[in-house]
Coordinates of C-alpha atoms and ligand atoms in Angstrom, one line a residue:
X288 CA 20.7 -80.2 -1.2
X289 CA 17.8 -79.6 -3.7
X290 CA 19.4 -78.8 -7.0
X291 CA 17.0 -76.2 -8.0
X292 CA 17.5 -74.3 -4.7
X293 CA 21.3 -74.6 -5.0
X294 CA 21.2 -73.1 -8.5
X295 CA 18.9 -70.3 -7.3
X296 CA 21.3 -69.5 -4.4
X297 CA 24.3 -69.4 -6.8
X298 CA 22.4 -67.0 -9.1
X299 CA 21.4 -64.8 -6.2
X300 CA 24.9 -64.7 -4.8
X301 CA 26.5 -63.9 -8.2
X302 CA 24.1 -61.1 -9.2
X303 CA 24.4 -59.7 -5.6
X304 CA 28.2 -59.7 -5.9
X305 CA 28.0 -57.9 -9.3
X306 CA 25.6 -55.3 -8.1
X307 CA 27.6 -54.8 -4.9
X308 CA 30.8 -54.1 -7.0
X309 CA 28.8 -51.7 -9.3
X310 CA 27.2 -49.7 -6.5
X311 CA 29.3 -46.5 -6.3
X312 CA 27.2 -44.6 -3.7
X313 CA 25.3 -45.4 -0.5
X314 CA 22.1 -44.6 -2.4
X315 CA 22.9 -47.2 -5.1
X316 CA 23.8 -49.7 -2.4
X317 CA 20.4 -49.2 -0.8
X318 CA 18.8 -50.0 -4.1
X319 CA 20.9 -53.2 -4.2
X320 CA 19.7 -54.2 -0.7
X321 CA 16.1 -53.7 -1.7
X322 CA 16.5 -55.5 -5.0
X323 CA 18.2 -58.6 -3.5
X324 CA 17.0 -58.7 0.1
X325 CA 13.8 -56.7 0.2
X326 CA 10.2 -58.0 0.4
X327 CA 10.1 -58.6 -3.3
X328 CA 13.8 -59.4 -3.5
X329 CA 15.5 -62.5 -5.0
X330 CA 16.6 -63.9 -1.6
X331 CA 13.2 -63.5 -0.1
X332 CA 11.7 -65.4 -3.1
X333 CA 14.1 -68.3 -2.4
X334 CA 13.2 -68.2 1.3
X335 CA 9.5 -68.5 0.3
X336 CA 10.3 -71.5 -1.9
X337 CA 11.4 -73.5 1.2
X338 CA 7.7 -74.3 1.7
X339 CA 7.7 -76.3 -1.4
X340 CA 10.6 -78.6 -0.2
X341 CA 10.0 -81.9 1.6
X342 CA 10.2 -82.0 5.4
X343 CA 13.6 -83.8 5.2
X344 CA 15.2 -81.3 2.8
X345 CA 13.8 -78.2 4.5
X346 CA 16.1 -77.9 7.7
X347 CA 19.4 -78.1 5.8
X348 CA 18.1 -75.8 3.0
X349 CA 16.9 -73.4 5.6
X350 CA 20.3 -73.3 7.2
X351 CA 22.0 -72.7 3.9
X352 CA 19.7 -69.9 3.0
X353 CA 20.1 -68.2 6.4
X354 CA 23.9 -68.5 6.0
X355 CA 23.6 -66.8 2.6
X356 CA 21.4 -64.0 4.0
X357 CA 24.0 -63.4 6.9
X358 CA 26.8 -63.4 4.4
X359 CA 25.0 -60.8 2.1
X360 CA 24.1 -58.6 5.1
X361 CA 27.7 -58.7 6.3
X362 CA 29.0 -57.7 2.8
X363 CA 26.3 -55.0 2.5
X364 CA 27.2 -53.3 5.8
X365 CA 31.0 -53.5 5.1
X366 CA 30.5 -51.9 1.7
X367 CA 28.2 -49.3 3.2
X368 CA 30.9 -48.3 5.7
X369 CA 33.4 -48.0 2.9
X370 CA 31.1 -45.9 0.7
X371 CA 30.0 -43.7 3.6
X372 CA 33.6 -42.9 4.6
X373 CA 34.5 -42.0 1.0
X374 CA 31.4 -39.8 0.8
X375 CA 32.2 -38.0 4.0
X376 CA 35.8 -37.5 3.0
X377 CA 34.7 -36.0 -0.4
X378 CA 32.2 -33.6 1.3
X379 CA 34.8 -32.5 3.9
X380 CA 37.3 -31.9 1.2
X381 CA 34.8 -29.5 -0.5
X382 CA 34.1 -27.8 2.8
X383 CA 37.7 -27.3 3.8
X384 CA 38.6 -23.7 4.8
X385 CA 41.4 -22.1 2.9
X386 CA 43.1 -20.2 5.7
X387 CA 45.4 -18.5 3.2
X388 CA 42.5 -16.6 1.6
X389 CA 42.6 -12.8 2.2
X390 CA 40.1 -11.7 4.9
X391 CA 36.9 -9.8 3.9
X392 CA 38.0 -6.8 5.8
X393 CA 35.9 -4.2 7.6
X394 CA 33.5 -2.0 5.6
X395 CA 35.1 1.4 5.1
X396 CA 33.3 4.4 6.6
X397 CA 30.3 4.7 8.9
X398 CA 26.9 6.4 9.1
X399 CA 27.1 10.2 9.2
X400 CA 26.1 11.4 12.7
X401 CA 23.0 13.1 11.2
X402 CA 21.9 9.9 9.4
X403 CA 22.5 7.9 12.5
X404 CA 20.3 10.4 14.4
X405 CA 17.6 10.2 11.7
X406 CA 17.6 6.4 11.9
X407 CA 17.5 6.2 15.7
X408 CA 14.7 8.8 16.0
X409 CA 12.6 7.3 13.2
X410 CA 13.0 3.9 14.8
X411 CA 11.8 5.3 18.2
X412 CA 8.8 6.8 16.6
X413 CA 8.0 3.6 14.7
X414 CA 8.1 1.9 18.1
X415 CA 5.4 4.4 19.3
X416 CA 3.2 3.4 16.4
X417 CA 4.1 6.0 13.7
X418 CA 4.8 5.2 10.1
X419 CA 7.5 6.8 8.0
X420 CA 6.2 9.1 5.1
X421 CA 8.3 10.9 2.7
X422 CA 7.7 14.1 0.6
X423 CA 9.6 15.8 -2.2
X424 CA 12.5 18.2 -1.5
X425 CA 11.5 20.3 -4.6
X426 CA 8.1 21.4 -3.3
X427 CA 5.1 23.4 -4.4
X428 CA 4.5 26.8 -2.8
X429 CA 1.0 25.6 -2.1
X430 CA 2.1 22.8 0.3
X431 CA 5.2 24.6 1.7
X432 CA 3.3 27.8 2.6
X433 CA -0.3 28.3 1.4
X434 CA -1.8 25.1 3.0
X435 CA 0.0 26.0 6.2
X436 CA -1.8 29.3 6.7
X437 CA 1.1 31.3 5.1
X438 CA -0.4 33.1 2.0
X439 CA 2.0 35.0 -0.2
X440 CA 1.6 38.2 1.9
X441 CA 2.3 36.5 5.2
X442 CA 5.3 37.9 7.1
X443 CA 6.2 34.4 8.4
X444 CA 7.4 33.6 4.9
X445 CA 10.3 36.1 5.4
X446 CA 11.8 34.0 8.1
X447 CA 12.2 31.2 5.6
X448 CA 13.4 33.3 2.6
X449 CA 14.3 30.6 0.3
X450 CA 15.5 29.0 -3.0
X451 CA 13.0 29.2 -5.8
X452 CA 13.1 27.5 -9.2
X453 CA 12.0 29.4 -12.4
X454 CA 8.8 27.3 -12.5
X455 CA 7.7 28.7 -9.1
X456 CA 8.5 25.6 -7.1
X457 CA 11.1 25.8 -4.3
X458 CA 13.4 23.8 -2.2
X459 CA 11.2 23.0 0.8
X460 CA 12.0 25.1 3.8
X461 CA 10.7 22.6 6.4
X462 CA 9.2 19.1 6.5
X463 CA 5.8 20.5 7.4
X464 CA 4.4 20.3 3.8
X465 CA 4.3 16.5 4.4
X466 CA 1.5 17.2 6.9
X467 CA -1.1 18.2 4.3
X468 CA 0.2 15.8 1.7
X469 CA -0.2 12.9 4.2
X470 CA -3.6 13.9 5.4
X471 CA -4.8 14.1 1.8
X472 CA -3.3 10.7 1.0
X473 CA -4.1 8.7 4.1
X474 CA -7.0 10.5 5.9
X475 CA -7.7 10.2 9.6
X476 CA -6.7 8.9 12.0
X477 CA -3.1 9.3 11.2
X478 CA 0.3 8.9 12.8
X479 CA 3.4 9.7 10.6
X480 CA 6.9 11.0 10.8
X481 CA 8.8 12.4 7.9
X482 CA 12.5 12.8 8.1
X483 CA 14.4 14.7 5.4
X484 CA 16.5 17.5 4.1
X485 CA 15.2 21.1 4.1
X486 CA 16.8 24.4 2.8
X487 CA 16.9 28.0 3.9
X488 CA 19.0 31.1 3.4
X489 CA 20.9 30.6 6.8
X490 CA 24.6 30.3 7.6
X491 CA 26.1 30.5 11.1
X492 CA 27.4 28.1 13.7
X493 CA 23.9 26.8 14.6
X494 CA 22.2 27.5 11.2
X495 CA 23.2 25.8 8.0
X496 CA 21.7 26.4 4.5
X497 CA 20.8 22.7 4.2
X498 CA 19.7 20.8 7.3
X499 CA 17.5 17.9 8.4
X500 CA 14.2 17.9 10.1
X501 CA 11.9 15.2 11.3
X502 CA 8.2 16.1 11.1
X503 CA 5.7 14.3 13.3
X504 CA 1.9 14.4 12.9
X505 CA -0.8 12.8 14.9
X506 CA -4.5 13.2 13.9
X507 CA -7.2 11.6 15.9
X508 CA -10.2 12.5 18.0
X509 CA -9.8 14.6 21.2
X510 CA -6.0 14.8 21.1
X511 CA -4.6 16.9 23.9
X512 CA -1.4 18.9 24.3
X513 CA -0.5 16.5 27.1
X514 CA -0.2 13.7 24.5
X515 CA 2.2 15.9 22.5
X516 CA 4.3 16.6 25.6
X517 CA 4.4 13.0 26.6
X518 CA 5.3 11.8 23.1
X519 CA 8.1 14.3 22.6
X520 CA 9.5 13.7 26.1
X521 CA 9.5 9.9 25.6
X522 CA 11.1 10.1 22.2
X523 CA 13.9 12.5 23.3
X524 CA 14.6 10.5 26.5
X525 CA 14.8 7.3 24.4
X526 CA 17.1 9.0 22.0
X527 CA 19.6 10.3 24.6
X528 CA 19.2 7.1 26.8
X529 CA 18.3 9.0 29.9
X530 CA 15.6 11.4 31.3
X531 CA 16.5 15.0 30.3
X532 CA 15.1 18.2 31.5
X533 CA 13.0 19.9 28.9
X534 CA 10.9 23.1 28.7
X535 CA 8.2 24.2 26.4
X536 CA 8.4 27.9 25.4
X537 CA 5.4 29.6 23.9
X538 CA 6.1 30.4 20.3
X539 CA 4.3 31.1 17.0
X540 CA 3.8 29.1 13.9
X541 CA 1.0 30.0 11.5
X542 CA 0.1 26.3 11.2
X543 CA -0.3 25.4 14.9
X544 CA -2.3 26.9 17.7
X545 CA -1.1 27.0 20.4
X546 CA 2.6 26.7 19.3
X547 CA 5.6 25.8 21.4
X548 CA 9.3 25.5 21.0
X549 CA 11.0 22.6 22.8
X550 CA 14.3 23.3 24.5
X551 CA 16.2 20.4 26.0
X552 CA 18.9 20.4 28.7
X553 CA 22.4 20.7 27.3
X554 CA 23.6 17.2 27.4
X555 CA 27.2 18.3 27.0
X556 CA 27.6 20.6 30.1
X557 CA 24.2 20.2 31.9
X558 CA 24.1 24.0 32.1
X559 CA 27.2 24.1 34.3
X560 CA 29.7 25.5 31.9
X561 CA 29.3 29.2 30.9
X562 CA 31.8 28.6 28.0
X563 CA 30.0 25.4 26.7
X564 CA 30.4 25.4 22.9
X565 CA 27.1 23.7 22.4
X566 CA 24.6 25.7 24.6
X567 CA 26.8 28.8 24.9
X568 CA 26.3 28.7 28.7
X569 CA 22.5 28.9 28.6
X570 CA 22.0 25.3 29.6
X571 CA 19.4 24.8 26.9
X572 CA 19.3 24.0 23.2
X573 CA 16.4 24.5 20.9
X574 CA 15.4 21.2 19.5
X575 CA 12.2 21.9 17.5
X576 CA 8.9 23.5 17.1
X577 CA 5.5 22.0 17.7
X578 CA 1.9 22.6 18.5
X579 CA -1.8 21.6 18.0
X580 CA -2.5 21.5 14.2
X581 CA -4.5 24.6 13.2
X582 CA -8.1 23.7 12.2
X583 CA -7.5 25.3 8.7
X584 CA -4.6 23.0 8.1
X585 CA -6.7 20.0 9.1
X586 CA -9.3 21.2 6.6
X587 CA -6.7 21.7 3.9
X588 CA -5.8 18.1 4.5
X589 CA -9.4 17.1 3.6
X590 CA -10.3 16.2 7.2
X591 CA -13.2 17.7 9.1
X592 CA -11.6 19.8 12.0
X593 CA -14.9 19.5 14.0
X594 CA -14.4 15.8 14.2
X595 CA -10.6 15.4 14.3
X596 CA -7.7 17.4 15.8
X597 CA -4.1 16.6 16.4
X598 CA -0.5 17.8 17.0
X599 CA 2.6 18.2 14.9
X600 CA 6.2 18.8 15.6
X601 CA 9.4 19.4 13.6
X602 CA 12.6 18.4 15.2
X603 CA 16.0 19.7 14.0
X604 CA 17.9 16.5 13.4
X605 CA 21.3 18.3 13.1
X606 CA 20.7 20.0 16.4
X607 CA 19.9 16.7 18.0
X608 CA 23.1 15.2 16.5
X609 CA 25.1 18.2 17.9
X610 CA 23.7 17.5 21.3
X611 CA 24.2 13.8 21.3
X612 CA 27.8 13.9 19.9
X613 CA 28.8 17.3 21.5
X614 CA 29.5 19.0 18.3
X615 CA 30.1 22.8 18.7
X616 CA 29.6 24.0 15.1
X617 CA 26.8 22.7 13.0
X618 CA 28.8 23.4 9.8
X619 CA 31.3 20.7 10.8
X620 CA 28.7 18.2 10.0
X621 CA 28.9 19.1 6.4
X622 CA 32.5 20.2 5.7
X623 CA 33.9 16.7 5.4
X624 CA 36.7 17.2 8.0
X625 CA 36.6 13.7 9.7
X626 CA 39.5 14.6 12.1
X627 CA 36.9 16.3 14.3
X628 CA 34.8 13.2 14.7
X629 CA 37.9 11.0 15.1
X630 CA 39.5 13.1 17.9
X631 CA 36.3 14.4 19.5
X632 CA 37.8 17.9 19.5
X633 CA 37.1 21.1 17.6
X634 CA 38.9 20.9 14.3
Ligands
LIG251 C1 9.9 24.8 11.6 O1 10.6 24.5 10.7 C2 8.5 24.2 11.8 N1 8.1 23.6 10.5 C3 8.4 23.2 12.9 C4 7.1 22.8 13.3 C5 6.5 21.6 12.8 C6 6.3 23.6 14.1 C7 5.3 21.2 13.1 C8 5.0 23.2 14.4 C9 4.5 22.1 13.9 P1 11.7 26.1 12.9 O2 12.0 27.1 11.8 O3 11.8 26.6 14.3 O4 10.3 25.4 12.8 O5 12.7 24.8 12.8 C10 12.6 23.7 13.5 C11 13.9 23.3 14.1 O6 14.8 23.1 13.0 C12 14.6 24.3 14.9 O7 14.2 24.2 16.3 C13 16.1 23.9 14.8 O8 16.4 22.8 15.6 C14 16.2 23.5 13.4 N2 16.7 24.5 12.5 C15 16.0 25.6 12.0 N3 16.8 26.3 11.2 C16 18.0 25.6 11.1 C17 19.2 25.7 10.3 N4 19.3 26.7 9.5 N5 20.2 24.8 10.5 C18 20.0 23.8 11.3 N6 18.9 23.5 12.0 C19 17.9 24.4 11.9

C-alpha cells in the first residue's frame, strides 16, 4: 500500500482512539465524530486523497480506508451506547424519589363560609360581565350618606346609627358608598360589584354589628327594572345551584327609586317547617335591597341622569351564607366555635 496513505491512516486511527478515550460525554463524542469523520474530518481528507493514487493502487487503498471507516463507526457507536447509559443512570439517580420523606400534609383550615360565599358570588357576577371594585371601610359621611340622598337631617340615617371617628369619618354602614366613588372614577357605562365589610349598631340572631355586603351597580342607557330582576335571579340561582322562588317587596331606600327588597325561598325548609331556625317558619329570607339608582345619585357620580340610568343592589353575604349552609344564628359565623360547622348542628 501507498506509504503516505498508510502513515495517514495510522495517524487518523491513533488520534481517533485518543479522542475517543478522552470523550466523557455524548456531546464530546459527537465533536469527535465531526472532527474525525465529518465533511472536513481527517478520514474524509484521506478518502479524498484516493483520487491522487494510480489506478492499480486505488482499489486496495479504497478497501483499507472503508475498513478503517467501518471500524471507527463501530467504535463510536459502542462508546456512544456506553456514555448514554451512564448519563441516563446519573439522571435517574438525581430524580429518584425518596419514599421515606415526610408527606407535605393537607393545608390546615378552610375558607370561612362568608368568604366562600363572597368568592362564589363575585365570580358569578364577573361571569355576567361585572368588574370587582373596592372601597374604604373607614368612609367619609359624604359618600356613605350625603351623596346617597341622606343629608344630616334625614331620618333614614337613624336606621344605620353607626360608629364615628373623632375626625368625622365613620365605619361604613353599607357598601353603597362605592356606587358614587366608582361612577366618579370610571364614568358610564359601568358594571361593578363591591364585596366587603360593613358596620352598624345591631346585635341579634339575624343582625350582627359587623357583616358583609356585596354591592352591585349597573349604569347604562335605558336600563329597565326587568334587567335588575333577571340579573339578581340568575345570580341567586347560580349561587344555590337551582331555581329558587323569589319575591320582590316594595321598600324604601333614599338612593333608589323605585326600591325593592328581595326575599328568597328558604333553602333549608322550603317553607314547610314552622319551627325552621333559618326562616322562622315564614318560608322566606331577606337577601338584600335594590332598586333603580336615583337620578340625584347618578348626578353625584358625575354622570348625566338624562342620558344614563341604572340599577343597584346590596346583598347581605352573611344571610346568603346562612341560607346556603343552613346556619340558624348569624353570630355563630363570628364566634369561632368550629364544632357547629363540623357537626352541622346548633352549637
Ligand atoms: C342596604 O344596606 C342598602 N345599601 C342596600 C341597597 C343597595 C339598596 C343598593 C338599594 C341599592 P339594608 O340595610 O336592607 O340595605 O341591608 C341589605 C342587606 O344586608 C339586608 O337585606 C340583609 O341581608 C343584610 N343586613 C342588614 N343588616 C344586617 C346585619 N346587622 N347583620 C347581617 N346582615 C345584615
